[in-house]
Protein backbone atom coordinates (compact mmCIF):
# COMPACT_ATOMS: atom_id res chain seq x y z
CA UNK A 1 0.00 0.00 0.00
CA UNK A 2 1.34 3.46 -0.91
CA UNK A 3 0.98 6.49 1.34
CA UNK A 4 -2.65 7.61 0.82
CA UNK A 5 -3.45 10.93 -0.82
CA UNK A 6 -5.93 13.12 1.08
CA UNK A 7 -7.85 16.07 -0.42
CA UNK A 8 -6.53 19.48 0.63
CA UNK A 9 -9.69 20.16 2.66
CA UNK A 10 -9.45 16.87 4.62
CA UNK A 11 -9.99 17.62 8.33
CA UNK A 12 -10.06 14.07 9.74
CA UNK A 13 -7.78 13.05 12.56
CA UNK A 14 -6.42 10.40 10.17
CA UNK A 15 -5.04 12.91 7.68
CA UNK A 16 -3.81 15.04 10.59
CA UNK A 17 -1.83 12.30 12.35
CA UNK A 18 -0.89 9.76 9.64
CA UNK A 19 2.39 11.40 8.72
CA UNK A 20 4.63 9.67 6.13
CA UNK A 21 6.93 8.72 9.04
CA UNK A 22 4.10 7.04 10.99
CA UNK A 23 2.88 5.34 7.82
CA UNK A 24 6.35 3.94 7.03
CA UNK A 25 6.78 2.73 10.63
CA UNK A 26 3.43 0.87 10.66
CA UNK A 27 2.84 -0.21 7.03
CA UNK A 28 4.25 -3.74 7.42
CA UNK A 29 2.62 -4.45 10.79
CA UNK A 30 -0.13 -7.05 11.32
CA UNK A 31 -1.95 -8.06 14.48
CA UNK A 32 -2.32 -11.74 15.46
CA UNK A 33 -5.75 -11.58 13.77
CA UNK A 34 -4.07 -10.46 10.53
CA UNK A 35 -5.47 -6.92 10.89
CA UNK A 36 -3.35 -4.44 8.91
CA UNK A 37 -2.76 -0.70 8.91
CA UNK A 38 -4.49 -0.54 5.53
CA UNK A 39 -7.64 -1.98 7.10
CA UNK A 40 -7.39 0.35 10.13
CA UNK A 41 -7.28 3.48 7.95
CA UNK A 42 -9.49 2.38 5.00
CA UNK A 43 -12.60 4.18 6.31
CA UNK A 44 -10.82 7.53 6.49
CA UNK A 45 -9.10 7.03 3.14
CA UNK A 46 -12.36 6.12 1.35
CA UNK A 47 -14.36 8.77 3.28
CA UNK A 48 -12.15 11.88 3.49
CA UNK A 49 -15.05 13.71 5.18
CA UNK A 50 -14.58 11.47 8.24
CA UNK A 51 -14.08 13.24 11.55
CA UNK A 52 -11.80 10.48 12.84
CA UNK A 53 -11.18 7.95 10.02
CA UNK A 54 -9.69 4.95 11.84
CA UNK A 55 -11.04 1.76 13.44
CA UNK A 56 -9.32 -0.96 15.49
CA UNK A 57 -9.67 -4.64 14.52
CA UNK A 58 -8.74 -5.93 18.00
CA UNK A 59 -7.24 -4.84 21.30
CA UNK A 60 -3.77 -5.38 19.83
CA UNK A 61 -4.43 -2.67 17.23
CA UNK A 62 -4.32 -0.04 19.98
CA UNK A 63 -0.86 -1.30 20.97
CA UNK A 64 0.76 -2.11 17.62
CA UNK A 65 -0.66 1.02 15.92
CA UNK A 66 -0.20 3.28 18.97
CA UNK A 67 1.91 5.72 16.92
CA UNK A 68 -1.32 6.55 15.04
CA UNK A 69 -4.03 5.79 17.62
CA UNK A 70 -2.44 7.54 20.64
CA UNK A 71 -2.37 11.06 19.15
CA UNK A 72 -5.94 10.57 17.88
CA UNK A 73 -7.07 9.39 21.34
CA UNK A 74 -5.34 12.35 23.00
CA UNK A 75 -6.81 14.86 20.52
CA UNK A 76 -10.36 13.49 20.90
CA UNK A 77 -10.56 12.64 24.64
CA UNK A 78 -7.72 14.73 26.06
CA UNK A 79 -6.31 11.41 27.33
CA UNK A 80 -2.50 11.06 27.39
CA UNK A 81 -0.77 7.65 26.91
CA UNK A 82 0.41 7.85 30.54
CA UNK A 83 -3.12 8.50 31.87
CA UNK A 84 -5.14 5.76 33.53
CA UNK A 85 -8.85 5.27 32.90
CA UNK A 86 -11.20 4.76 35.87
CA UNK A 87 -14.74 3.38 35.83
CA UNK A 88 -17.52 4.47 38.22
CA UNK A 89 -20.94 2.94 37.67
CA UNK A 90 -22.41 3.97 41.04
CA UNK A 91 -25.75 5.74 40.39
CA UNK A 92 -25.62 7.06 43.97
CA UNK A 93 -22.87 9.44 42.88
CA UNK A 94 -24.84 11.00 40.00
CA UNK A 95 -26.50 14.25 41.06
CA UNK A 96 -29.27 14.50 38.45
CA UNK A 97 -32.68 15.78 39.56
CA UNK A 98 -34.87 15.97 36.44
CA UNK A 99 -33.75 19.20 34.68
CA UNK A 100 -37.18 19.47 33.02
CA UNK A 101 -39.86 18.12 35.41
CA UNK A 102 -42.62 19.96 33.48
CA UNK A 103 -41.59 18.25 30.23
CA UNK A 104 -41.28 21.54 28.32
CA UNK A 105 -37.90 20.80 26.69
CA UNK A 106 -36.64 17.21 26.99
CA UNK A 107 -38.52 14.72 24.80
CA UNK A 108 -36.47 11.67 25.82
CA UNK A 109 -33.30 10.44 27.47
CA UNK A 110 -31.05 7.61 26.22
CA UNK A 111 -27.81 6.33 27.74
CA UNK A 112 -25.82 3.66 25.91
CA UNK A 113 -22.52 1.86 26.37
CA UNK A 114 -20.58 -0.08 23.75
CA UNK A 115 -19.20 -3.44 24.78
CA UNK A 116 -17.25 -6.16 22.93
CA UNK A 117 -16.80 -9.80 23.95
CA UNK A 118 -13.49 -10.76 25.56
CA UNK A 119 -11.47 -13.28 23.59
CA UNK A 120 -12.79 -12.24 20.16
CA UNK A 121 -11.50 -9.72 17.60
CA UNK A 122 -13.47 -6.48 17.19
CA UNK A 123 -15.92 -6.09 14.33
CA UNK A 124 -13.47 -4.97 11.62
CA UNK A 125 -11.37 -8.16 11.97
CA UNK A 126 -13.96 -10.72 13.06
CA UNK A 127 -14.89 -13.71 10.89
CA UNK A 128 -18.49 -14.58 10.00
CA UNK A 129 -18.31 -17.68 12.19
CA UNK A 130 -17.01 -15.69 15.18
CA UNK A 131 -19.69 -13.01 14.70
CA UNK A 132 -22.44 -15.65 14.53
CA UNK A 133 -21.03 -17.31 17.68
CA UNK A 134 -21.17 -13.98 19.49
CA UNK A 135 -24.79 -13.51 18.40
CA UNK A 136 -25.70 -16.96 19.74
CA UNK A 137 -23.91 -16.45 23.07
CA UNK A 138 -25.13 -12.89 23.67
CA UNK A 139 -28.75 -13.64 22.68
CA UNK A 140 -28.82 -16.69 24.96
CA UNK A 141 -27.42 -14.65 27.87
CA UNK A 142 -29.87 -11.79 27.31
CA UNK A 143 -32.89 -14.11 27.23
CA UNK A 144 -32.11 -15.24 30.81
CA UNK A 145 -32.57 -11.68 32.11
CA UNK A 146 -35.46 -11.15 34.54
CA UNK A 147 -37.87 -8.53 35.90
CA UNK A 148 -37.93 -5.28 33.92
CA UNK A 149 -34.91 -6.42 31.87
CA UNK A 150 -36.72 -9.54 30.60
CA UNK A 151 -37.39 -9.52 26.86
CA UNK A 152 -36.70 -11.19 23.53
CA UNK A 153 -33.96 -11.23 20.89
CA UNK A 154 -34.97 -10.44 17.29
CA UNK A 155 -32.41 -11.41 14.62
CA UNK A 156 -32.17 -8.97 11.72
CA UNK A 157 -32.22 -11.98 9.38
CA UNK A 158 -35.89 -12.54 8.68
CA UNK A 159 -37.06 -9.20 10.13
CA UNK A 160 -39.42 -7.53 7.63
CA UNK A 161 -38.28 -4.23 6.05
CA UNK A 162 -41.43 -2.61 7.46
CA UNK A 163 -40.58 -3.71 11.02
CA UNK A 164 -36.98 -2.55 10.60
CA UNK A 165 -38.10 0.82 9.22
CA UNK A 166 -40.54 1.36 12.10
CA UNK A 167 -37.95 0.44 14.76
CA UNK A 168 -35.35 2.75 13.17
CA UNK A 169 -37.86 5.61 12.87
CA UNK A 170 -38.75 5.16 16.54
CA UNK A 171 -35.00 5.31 17.44
CA UNK A 172 -34.89 1.71 18.70
CA UNK A 173 -32.81 0.07 15.93
CA UNK A 174 -29.55 0.94 14.18
CA UNK A 175 -29.59 2.18 10.59
CA UNK A 176 -28.10 0.10 7.78
CA UNK A 177 -25.43 0.90 5.23
CA UNK A 178 -23.39 3.55 7.03
CA UNK A 179 -20.55 4.18 4.54
CA UNK A 180 -17.98 4.76 7.29
CA UNK A 181 -18.78 1.38 8.84
CA UNK A 182 -18.89 -0.20 5.36
CA UNK A 183 -15.31 0.88 4.59
CA UNK A 184 -14.19 -0.33 8.02
CA UNK A 185 -15.45 -3.84 7.24
CA UNK A 186 -18.13 -3.58 9.93
CA UNK A 187 -21.01 -4.35 7.54
CA UNK A 188 -19.54 -7.57 6.15
CA UNK A 189 -21.98 -10.54 5.82
CA UNK A 190 -24.92 -8.22 6.62
CA UNK A 191 -27.48 -9.05 8.07
CA UNK A 192 -25.99 -12.32 9.43
CA UNK A 193 -25.23 -12.14 13.18
CA UNK A 194 -27.01 -8.80 13.71
CA UNK A 195 -30.12 -8.21 15.77
CA UNK A 196 -31.99 -6.38 18.49
CA UNK A 197 -32.96 -7.39 21.99
CA UNK A 198 -35.55 -5.38 23.89
CA UNK A 199 -37.73 -5.60 26.98
CA UNK A 200 -41.51 -5.28 26.81
CA UNK A 201 -41.70 -1.47 26.90
CA UNK A 202 -38.47 -0.84 24.91
CA UNK A 203 -36.80 1.01 27.79
CA UNK A 204 -33.94 -1.51 27.74
CA UNK A 205 -32.45 -2.62 24.42
CA UNK A 206 -29.25 -4.24 23.13
CA UNK A 207 -27.96 -3.90 19.57
CA UNK A 208 -25.95 -6.98 18.59
CA UNK A 209 -23.00 -6.83 16.14
CA UNK A 210 -23.46 -3.34 14.71
CA UNK A 211 -20.43 -1.08 15.17
CA UNK A 212 -19.65 -2.89 18.41
CA UNK A 213 -20.69 -6.38 19.41
CA UNK A 214 -23.10 -4.89 21.94
CA UNK A 215 -24.66 -1.49 22.38
CA UNK A 216 -26.45 -1.72 25.75
CA UNK A 217 -29.17 0.95 25.83
CA UNK A 218 -31.45 2.37 28.49
CA UNK A 219 -33.98 4.96 27.30
CA UNK A 220 -37.36 6.48 28.11
CA UNK A 221 -39.47 9.57 27.38
CA UNK A 222 -38.76 12.66 29.49
CA UNK A 223 -35.77 13.95 31.43
CA UNK A 224 -35.36 11.55 34.37
CA UNK A 225 -31.68 10.99 33.53
CA UNK A 226 -30.99 9.40 36.93
CA UNK A 227 -33.62 6.68 36.35
CA UNK A 228 -32.20 5.93 32.88
CA UNK A 229 -28.70 5.70 34.36
CA UNK A 230 -29.86 3.36 37.15
CA UNK A 231 -31.48 0.99 34.66
CA UNK A 232 -28.37 1.02 32.45
CA UNK A 233 -26.08 0.16 35.39
CA UNK A 234 -28.31 -2.76 36.42
CA UNK A 235 -28.36 -4.03 32.85
CA UNK A 236 -24.59 -3.73 32.32
CA UNK A 237 -23.90 -5.61 35.55
CA UNK A 238 -26.45 -8.33 34.70
CA UNK A 239 -25.00 -8.82 31.20
CA UNK A 240 -21.36 -8.83 32.38
CA UNK A 241 -22.24 -11.70 34.75
CA UNK A 242 -23.25 -13.65 31.62
CA UNK A 243 -20.79 -12.46 28.92
CA UNK A 244 -17.19 -11.25 29.61
CA UNK A 245 -16.39 -7.75 28.28
CA UNK A 246 -13.15 -6.86 26.45
CA UNK A 247 -11.25 -4.19 28.38
CA UNK A 248 -7.73 -2.95 29.16
CA UNK A 249 -6.34 -1.24 32.26
CA UNK A 250 -5.20 1.69 30.16
CA UNK A 251 -8.09 2.19 27.71
CA UNK A 252 -11.05 0.82 29.69
CA UNK A 253 -13.74 -0.97 27.64
CA UNK A 254 -12.38 -1.68 24.14
CA UNK A 255 -14.37 -0.57 21.09
CA UNK A 256 -13.81 -0.54 17.33
CA UNK A 257 -13.83 3.27 17.10
CA UNK A 258 -11.35 5.12 19.35
CA UNK A 259 -14.01 7.75 20.14
CA UNK A 260 -15.91 5.14 22.15
CA UNK A 261 -13.09 3.80 24.35
CA UNK A 262 -13.09 3.92 28.15
CA UNK A 263 -16.66 4.18 29.37
CA UNK A 264 -17.90 3.70 25.79
CA UNK A 265 -20.85 5.71 27.09
CA UNK A 266 -22.99 8.26 25.32
CA UNK A 267 -25.64 9.89 27.51
CA UNK A 268 -28.06 11.93 25.40
CA UNK A 269 -31.27 13.87 25.54
CA UNK A 270 -33.53 14.79 22.65
CA UNK A 271 -34.25 18.37 23.58
CA UNK A 272 -36.24 21.22 21.97
CA UNK A 273 -34.11 24.39 21.81
CA UNK A 274 -35.66 26.38 18.93
CA UNK A 275 -34.79 29.84 20.28
CA UNK A 276 -31.22 28.94 21.20
CA UNK A 277 -30.77 27.33 17.77
CA UNK A 278 -31.35 30.80 16.25
CA UNK A 279 -28.16 31.90 18.05
CA UNK A 280 -26.12 28.90 16.98
CA UNK A 281 -22.80 30.38 18.11
CA UNK A 282 -24.16 30.76 21.67
CA UNK A 283 -25.61 27.23 21.45
CA UNK A 284 -22.25 25.79 20.37
CA UNK A 285 -20.37 27.79 23.03
CA UNK A 286 -22.48 26.37 25.87
CA UNK A 287 -22.02 22.85 24.47
CA UNK A 288 -18.25 23.32 24.09
CA UNK A 289 -17.98 24.57 27.69
CA UNK A 290 -19.57 21.33 28.94
CA UNK A 291 -17.82 19.03 26.39
CA UNK A 292 -21.16 18.26 24.75
CA UNK A 293 -21.76 17.03 21.21
CA UNK A 294 -24.69 18.20 19.04
CA UNK A 295 -26.31 15.62 16.76
CA UNK A 296 -29.51 15.50 14.74
CA UNK A 297 -32.49 13.46 15.92
CA UNK A 298 -31.77 10.36 13.90
CA UNK A 299 -28.28 9.90 15.32
CA UNK A 300 -24.87 10.56 13.89
CA UNK A 301 -24.71 12.38 10.55
CA UNK A 302 -28.42 13.31 10.77
CA UNK A 303 -30.13 16.71 10.96
CA UNK A 304 -32.12 18.45 13.64
CA UNK A 305 -35.88 18.56 13.04
CA UNK A 306 -38.13 21.30 14.41
CA UNK A 307 -35.48 22.70 16.70
CA UNK A 308 -35.01 19.33 18.45
CA UNK A 309 -31.40 18.22 18.96
CA UNK A 310 -29.57 15.18 20.31
CA UNK A 311 -27.24 16.55 23.00
CA UNK A 312 -24.70 14.21 24.62
CA UNK A 313 -21.36 13.95 26.38
CA UNK A 314 -18.44 13.98 23.94
CA UNK A 315 -15.70 12.59 26.23
CA UNK A 316 -15.85 8.86 27.02
CA UNK A 317 -12.26 8.01 28.04
CA UNK A 318 -10.41 9.53 31.03
CA UNK A 319 -13.76 10.35 32.64
CA UNK A 320 -15.86 7.91 34.67
CA UNK A 321 -19.42 6.99 33.70
CA UNK A 322 -20.75 9.18 36.53
CA UNK A 323 -18.56 12.14 35.48
CA UNK A 324 -19.61 11.83 31.81
CA UNK A 325 -23.30 11.71 32.76
CA UNK A 326 -22.81 14.61 35.21
CA UNK A 327 -21.18 16.66 32.41
CA UNK A 328 -24.26 16.08 30.24
CA UNK A 329 -26.68 16.97 33.07
CA UNK A 330 -24.92 20.23 33.87
CA UNK A 331 -24.76 21.21 30.22
CA UNK A 332 -28.46 20.47 29.74
CA UNK A 333 -29.35 22.56 32.81
CA UNK A 334 -27.53 25.56 31.29
CA UNK A 335 -29.05 24.99 27.82
CA UNK A 336 -32.57 24.96 29.33
CA UNK A 337 -31.87 28.10 31.38
CA UNK A 338 -30.68 29.90 28.23
CA UNK A 339 -33.67 28.70 26.19
CA UNK A 340 -36.04 29.92 28.93
CA UNK A 341 -34.25 33.28 29.00
CA UNK A 342 -34.53 33.63 25.21
CA UNK A 343 -38.22 32.67 25.25
P1 LIG B 1 -25.17 5.75 19.22
O1 LIG B 1 -25.74 6.69 20.23
O2 LIG B 1 -25.56 4.34 19.54
O3 LIG B 1 -23.74 5.99 18.96
P2 LIG B 1 -26.61 7.20 17.17
O4 LIG B 1 -26.13 8.51 17.60
O5 LIG B 1 -26.61 6.88 15.72
O6 LIG B 1 -25.87 5.97 17.83
O7 LIG B 1 -28.12 7.07 17.73
C1 LIG B 1 -28.75 5.83 17.53
C2 LIG B 1 -30.25 6.01 17.60
O8 LIG B 1 -30.59 6.43 18.94
C3 LIG B 1 -30.79 7.09 16.67
O9 LIG B 1 -32.06 6.68 16.17
C4 LIG B 1 -31.01 8.25 17.58
O10 LIG B 1 -32.03 9.09 17.12
C5 LIG B 1 -31.43 7.55 18.85
N1 LIG B 1 -31.24 8.39 20.03
C6 LIG B 1 -30.09 8.93 20.47
N2 LIG B 1 -30.33 9.67 21.58
C7 LIG B 1 -31.67 9.57 21.83
C8 LIG B 1 -32.54 10.11 22.83
N3 LIG B 1 -32.07 10.90 23.81
N4 LIG B 1 -33.86 9.79 22.76
C9 LIG B 1 -34.33 8.99 21.78
N5 LIG B 1 -33.57 8.45 20.81
C10 LIG B 1 -32.25 8.75 20.84
N1 LIG C 1 -17.91 8.25 11.08
C1 LIG C 1 -16.59 8.02 11.62
C2 LIG C 1 -16.67 7.70 13.13
C3 LIG C 1 -16.77 8.86 14.04
C4 LIG C 1 -17.22 8.51 15.44
N2 LIG C 1 -18.56 7.86 15.43
C5 LIG C 1 -18.71 6.54 15.57
N3 LIG C 1 -17.73 5.77 15.96
N4 LIG C 1 -19.91 6.02 15.33
C6 LIG C 1 -15.76 9.25 11.35
O1 LIG C 1 -14.55 9.13 11.39
O2 LIG C 1 -16.34 10.29 11.11
PDB file of C-alpha atoms in Angstrom, residues 61-198:
ATOM      1  CA  UNK A  61      -4.434  -2.666  17.226  1.00  0.00           C
ATOM      2  CA  UNK A  62      -4.320  -0.039  19.983  1.00  0.00           C
ATOM      3  CA  UNK A  63      -0.858  -1.297  20.972  1.00  0.00           C
ATOM      4  CA  UNK A  64       0.756  -2.112  17.617  1.00  0.00           C
ATOM      5  CA  UNK A  65      -0.658   1.021  15.917  1.00  0.00           C
ATOM      6  CA  UNK A  66      -0.200   3.285  18.969  1.00  0.00           C
ATOM      7  CA  UNK A  67       1.910   5.722  16.924  1.00  0.00           C
ATOM      8  CA  UNK A  68      -1.317   6.553  15.043  1.00  0.00           C
ATOM      9  CA  UNK A  69      -4.034   5.792  17.619  1.00  0.00           C
ATOM     10  CA  UNK A  70      -2.441   7.536  20.639  1.00  0.00           C
ATOM     11  CA  UNK A  71      -2.367  11.061  19.155  1.00  0.00           C
ATOM     12  CA  UNK A  72      -5.941  10.567  17.882  1.00  0.00           C
ATOM     13  CA  UNK A  73      -7.075   9.391  21.342  1.00  0.00           C
ATOM     14  CA  UNK A  74      -5.340  12.355  22.998  1.00  0.00           C
ATOM     15  CA  UNK A  75      -6.807  14.862  20.525  1.00  0.00           C
ATOM     16  CA  UNK A  76     -10.364  13.493  20.898  1.00  0.00           C
ATOM     17  CA  UNK A  77     -10.564  12.635  24.635  1.00  0.00           C
ATOM     18  CA  UNK A  78      -7.721  14.733  26.058  1.00  0.00           C
ATOM     19  CA  UNK A  79      -6.310  11.411  27.326  1.00  0.00           C
ATOM     20  CA  UNK A  80      -2.500  11.059  27.394  1.00  0.00           C
ATOM     21  CA  UNK A  81      -0.767   7.655  26.911  1.00  0.00           C
ATOM     22  CA  UNK A  82       0.410   7.847  30.543  1.00  0.00           C
ATOM     23  CA  UNK A  83      -3.120   8.498  31.866  1.00  0.00           C
ATOM     24  CA  UNK A  84      -5.135   5.761  33.526  1.00  0.00           C
ATOM     25  CA  UNK A  85      -8.851   5.273  32.901  1.00  0.00           C
ATOM     26  CA  UNK A  86     -11.197   4.760  35.871  1.00  0.00           C
ATOM     27  CA  UNK A  87     -14.740   3.378  35.828  1.00  0.00           C
ATOM     28  CA  UNK A  88     -17.516   4.475  38.218  1.00  0.00           C
ATOM     29  CA  UNK A  89     -20.937   2.935  37.670  1.00  0.00           C
ATOM     30  CA  UNK A  90     -22.411   3.968  41.041  1.00  0.00           C
ATOM     31  CA  UNK A  91     -25.747   5.738  40.389  1.00  0.00           C
ATOM     32  CA  UNK A  92     -25.621   7.062  43.973  1.00  0.00           C
ATOM     33  CA  UNK A  93     -22.869   9.443  42.876  1.00  0.00           C
ATOM     34  CA  UNK A  94     -24.838  10.997  40.002  1.00  0.00           C
ATOM     35  CA  UNK A  95     -26.502  14.250  41.062  1.00  0.00           C
ATOM     36  CA  UNK A  96     -29.275  14.497  38.445  1.00  0.00           C
ATOM     37  CA  UNK A  97     -32.683  15.784  39.560  1.00  0.00           C
ATOM     38  CA  UNK A  98     -34.867  15.972  36.436  1.00  0.00           C
ATOM     39  CA  UNK A  99     -33.747  19.203  34.677  1.00  0.00           C
ATOM     40  CA  UNK A 100     -37.185  19.472  33.018  1.00  0.00           C
ATOM     41  CA  UNK A 101     -39.860  18.116  35.409  1.00  0.00           C
ATOM     42  CA  UNK A 102     -42.617  19.957  33.481  1.00  0.00           C
ATOM     43  CA  UNK A 103     -41.594  18.247  30.230  1.00  0.00           C
ATOM     44  CA  UNK A 104     -41.276  21.538  28.320  1.00  0.00           C
ATOM     45  CA  UNK A 105     -37.899  20.800  26.686  1.00  0.00           C
ATOM     46  CA  UNK A 106     -36.642  17.205  26.989  1.00  0.00           C
ATOM     47  CA  UNK A 107     -38.516  14.722  24.796  1.00  0.00           C
ATOM     48  CA  UNK A 108     -36.473  11.667  25.819  1.00  0.00           C
ATOM     49  CA  UNK A 109     -33.305  10.437  27.471  1.00  0.00           C
ATOM     50  CA  UNK A 110     -31.049   7.613  26.220  1.00  0.00           C
ATOM     51  CA  UNK A 111     -27.805   6.330  27.736  1.00  0.00           C
ATOM     52  CA  UNK A 112     -25.817   3.662  25.906  1.00  0.00           C
ATOM     53  CA  UNK A 113     -22.523   1.861  26.367  1.00  0.00           C
ATOM     54  CA  UNK A 114     -20.577  -0.075  23.747  1.00  0.00           C
ATOM     55  CA  UNK A 115     -19.199  -3.439  24.777  1.00  0.00           C
ATOM     56  CA  UNK A 116     -17.255  -6.164  22.933  1.00  0.00           C
ATOM     57  CA  UNK A 117     -16.796  -9.795  23.951  1.00  0.00           C
ATOM     58  CA  UNK A 118     -13.491 -10.756  25.558  1.00  0.00           C
ATOM     59  CA  UNK A 119     -11.469 -13.284  23.588  1.00  0.00           C
ATOM     60  CA  UNK A 120     -12.795 -12.243  20.161  1.00  0.00           C
ATOM     61  CA  UNK A 121     -11.504  -9.718  17.604  1.00  0.00           C
ATOM     62  CA  UNK A 122     -13.473  -6.478  17.194  1.00  0.00           C
ATOM     63  CA  UNK A 123     -15.921  -6.089  14.329  1.00  0.00           C
ATOM     64  CA  UNK A 124     -13.468  -4.973  11.617  1.00  0.00           C
ATOM     65  CA  UNK A 125     -11.369  -8.157  11.970  1.00  0.00           C
ATOM     66  CA  UNK A 126     -13.962 -10.719  13.063  1.00  0.00           C
ATOM     67  CA  UNK A 127     -14.893 -13.711  10.887  1.00  0.00           C
ATOM     68  CA  UNK A 128     -18.492 -14.579   9.999  1.00  0.00           C
ATOM     69  CA  UNK A 129     -18.308 -17.680  12.188  1.00  0.00           C
ATOM     70  CA  UNK A 130     -17.010 -15.691  15.183  1.00  0.00           C
ATOM     71  CA  UNK A 131     -19.685 -13.007  14.703  1.00  0.00           C
ATOM     72  CA  UNK A 132     -22.444 -15.654  14.531  1.00  0.00           C
ATOM     73  CA  UNK A 133     -21.032 -17.312  17.679  1.00  0.00           C
ATOM     74  CA  UNK A 134     -21.170 -13.981  19.495  1.00  0.00           C
ATOM     75  CA  UNK A 135     -24.793 -13.506  18.403  1.00  0.00           C
ATOM     76  CA  UNK A 136     -25.699 -16.955  19.742  1.00  0.00           C
ATOM     77  CA  UNK A 137     -23.912 -16.450  23.072  1.00  0.00           C
ATOM     78  CA  UNK A 138     -25.127 -12.895  23.672  1.00  0.00           C
ATOM     79  CA  UNK A 139     -28.748 -13.637  22.685  1.00  0.00           C
ATOM     80  CA  UNK A 140     -28.819 -16.694  24.957  1.00  0.00           C
ATOM     81  CA  UNK A 141     -27.423 -14.652  27.870  1.00  0.00           C
ATOM     82  CA  UNK A 142     -29.870 -11.791  27.315  1.00  0.00           C
ATOM     83  CA  UNK A 143     -32.890 -14.108  27.233  1.00  0.00           C
ATOM     84  CA  UNK A 144     -32.108 -15.241  30.807  1.00  0.00           C
ATOM     85  CA  UNK A 145     -32.571 -11.675  32.112  1.00  0.00           C
ATOM     86  CA  UNK A 146     -35.462 -11.152  34.544  1.00  0.00           C
ATOM     87  CA  UNK A 147     -37.871  -8.529  35.904  1.00  0.00           C
ATOM     88  CA  UNK A 148     -37.931  -5.281  33.922  1.00  0.00           C
ATOM     89  CA  UNK A 149     -34.908  -6.417  31.865  1.00  0.00           C
ATOM     90  CA  UNK A 150     -36.721  -9.541  30.598  1.00  0.00           C
ATOM     91  CA  UNK A 151     -37.389  -9.521  26.859  1.00  0.00           C
ATOM     92  CA  UNK A 152     -36.702 -11.189  23.535  1.00  0.00           C
ATOM     93  CA  UNK A 153     -33.960 -11.227  20.887  1.00  0.00           C
ATOM     94  CA  UNK A 154     -34.973 -10.439  17.289  1.00  0.00           C
ATOM     95  CA  UNK A 155     -32.406 -11.408  14.621  1.00  0.00           C
ATOM     96  CA  UNK A 156     -32.174  -8.971  11.717  1.00  0.00           C
ATOM     97  CA  UNK A 157     -32.220 -11.982   9.375  1.00  0.00           C
ATOM     98  CA  UNK A 158     -35.890 -12.537   8.685  1.00  0.00           C
ATOM     99  CA  UNK A 159     -37.056  -9.196  10.130  1.00  0.00           C
ATOM    100  CA  UNK A 160     -39.417  -7.534   7.629  1.00  0.00           C
ATOM    101  CA  UNK A 161     -38.281  -4.227   6.048  1.00  0.00           C
ATOM    102  CA  UNK A 162     -41.435  -2.606   7.462  1.00  0.00           C
ATOM    103  CA  UNK A 163     -40.581  -3.713  11.020  1.00  0.00           C
ATOM    104  CA  UNK A 164     -36.984  -2.551  10.599  1.00  0.00           C
ATOM    105  CA  UNK A 165     -38.099   0.821   9.219  1.00  0.00           C
ATOM    106  CA  UNK A 166     -40.541   1.361  12.096  1.00  0.00           C
ATOM    107  CA  UNK A 167     -37.947   0.442  14.760  1.00  0.00           C
ATOM    108  CA  UNK A 168     -35.347   2.752  13.165  1.00  0.00           C
ATOM    109  CA  UNK A 169     -37.861   5.607  12.868  1.00  0.00           C
ATOM    110  CA  UNK A 170     -38.748   5.161  16.539  1.00  0.00           C
ATOM    111  CA  UNK A 171     -35.002   5.313  17.438  1.00  0.00           C
ATOM    112  CA  UNK A 172     -34.889   1.708  18.696  1.00  0.00           C
ATOM    113  CA  UNK A 173     -32.811   0.074  15.935  1.00  0.00           C
ATOM    114  CA  UNK A 174     -29.551   0.943  14.185  1.00  0.00           C
ATOM    115  CA  UNK A 175     -29.592   2.179  10.589  1.00  0.00           C
ATOM    116  CA  UNK A 176     -28.098   0.099   7.784  1.00  0.00           C
ATOM    117  CA  UNK A 177     -25.434   0.902   5.228  1.00  0.00           C
ATOM    118  CA  UNK A 178     -23.392   3.553   7.032  1.00  0.00           C
ATOM    119  CA  UNK A 179     -20.551   4.181   4.536  1.00  0.00           C
ATOM    120  CA  UNK A 180     -17.984   4.761   7.295  1.00  0.00           C
ATOM    121  CA  UNK A 181     -18.780   1.376   8.835  1.00  0.00           C
ATOM    122  CA  UNK A 182     -18.889  -0.196   5.362  1.00  0.00           C
ATOM    123  CA  UNK A 183     -15.311   0.878   4.586  1.00  0.00           C
ATOM    124  CA  UNK A 184     -14.187  -0.327   8.016  1.00  0.00           C
ATOM    125  CA  UNK A 185     -15.446  -3.840   7.239  1.00  0.00           C
ATOM    126  CA  UNK A 186     -18.128  -3.584   9.930  1.00  0.00           C
ATOM    127  CA  UNK A 187     -21.011  -4.348   7.542  1.00  0.00           C
ATOM    128  CA  UNK A 188     -19.542  -7.570   6.154  1.00  0.00           C
ATOM    129  CA  UNK A 189     -21.984 -10.537   5.818  1.00  0.00           C
ATOM    130  CA  UNK A 190     -24.922  -8.220   6.624  1.00  0.00           C
ATOM    131  CA  UNK A 191     -27.478  -9.050   8.071  1.00  0.00           C
ATOM    132  CA  UNK A 192     -25.987 -12.321   9.434  1.00  0.00           C
ATOM    133  CA  UNK A 193     -25.230 -12.144  13.181  1.00  0.00           C
ATOM    134  CA  UNK A 194     -27.007  -8.805  13.705  1.00  0.00           C
ATOM    135  CA  UNK A 195     -30.116  -8.214  15.768  1.00  0.00           C
ATOM    136  CA  UNK A 196     -31.986  -6.378  18.487  1.00  0.00           C
ATOM    137  CA  UNK A 197     -32.958  -7.394  21.994  1.00  0.00           C
ATOM    138  CA  UNK A 198     -35.552  -5.379  23.890  1.00  0.00           C
TER     139      UNK A 198
END
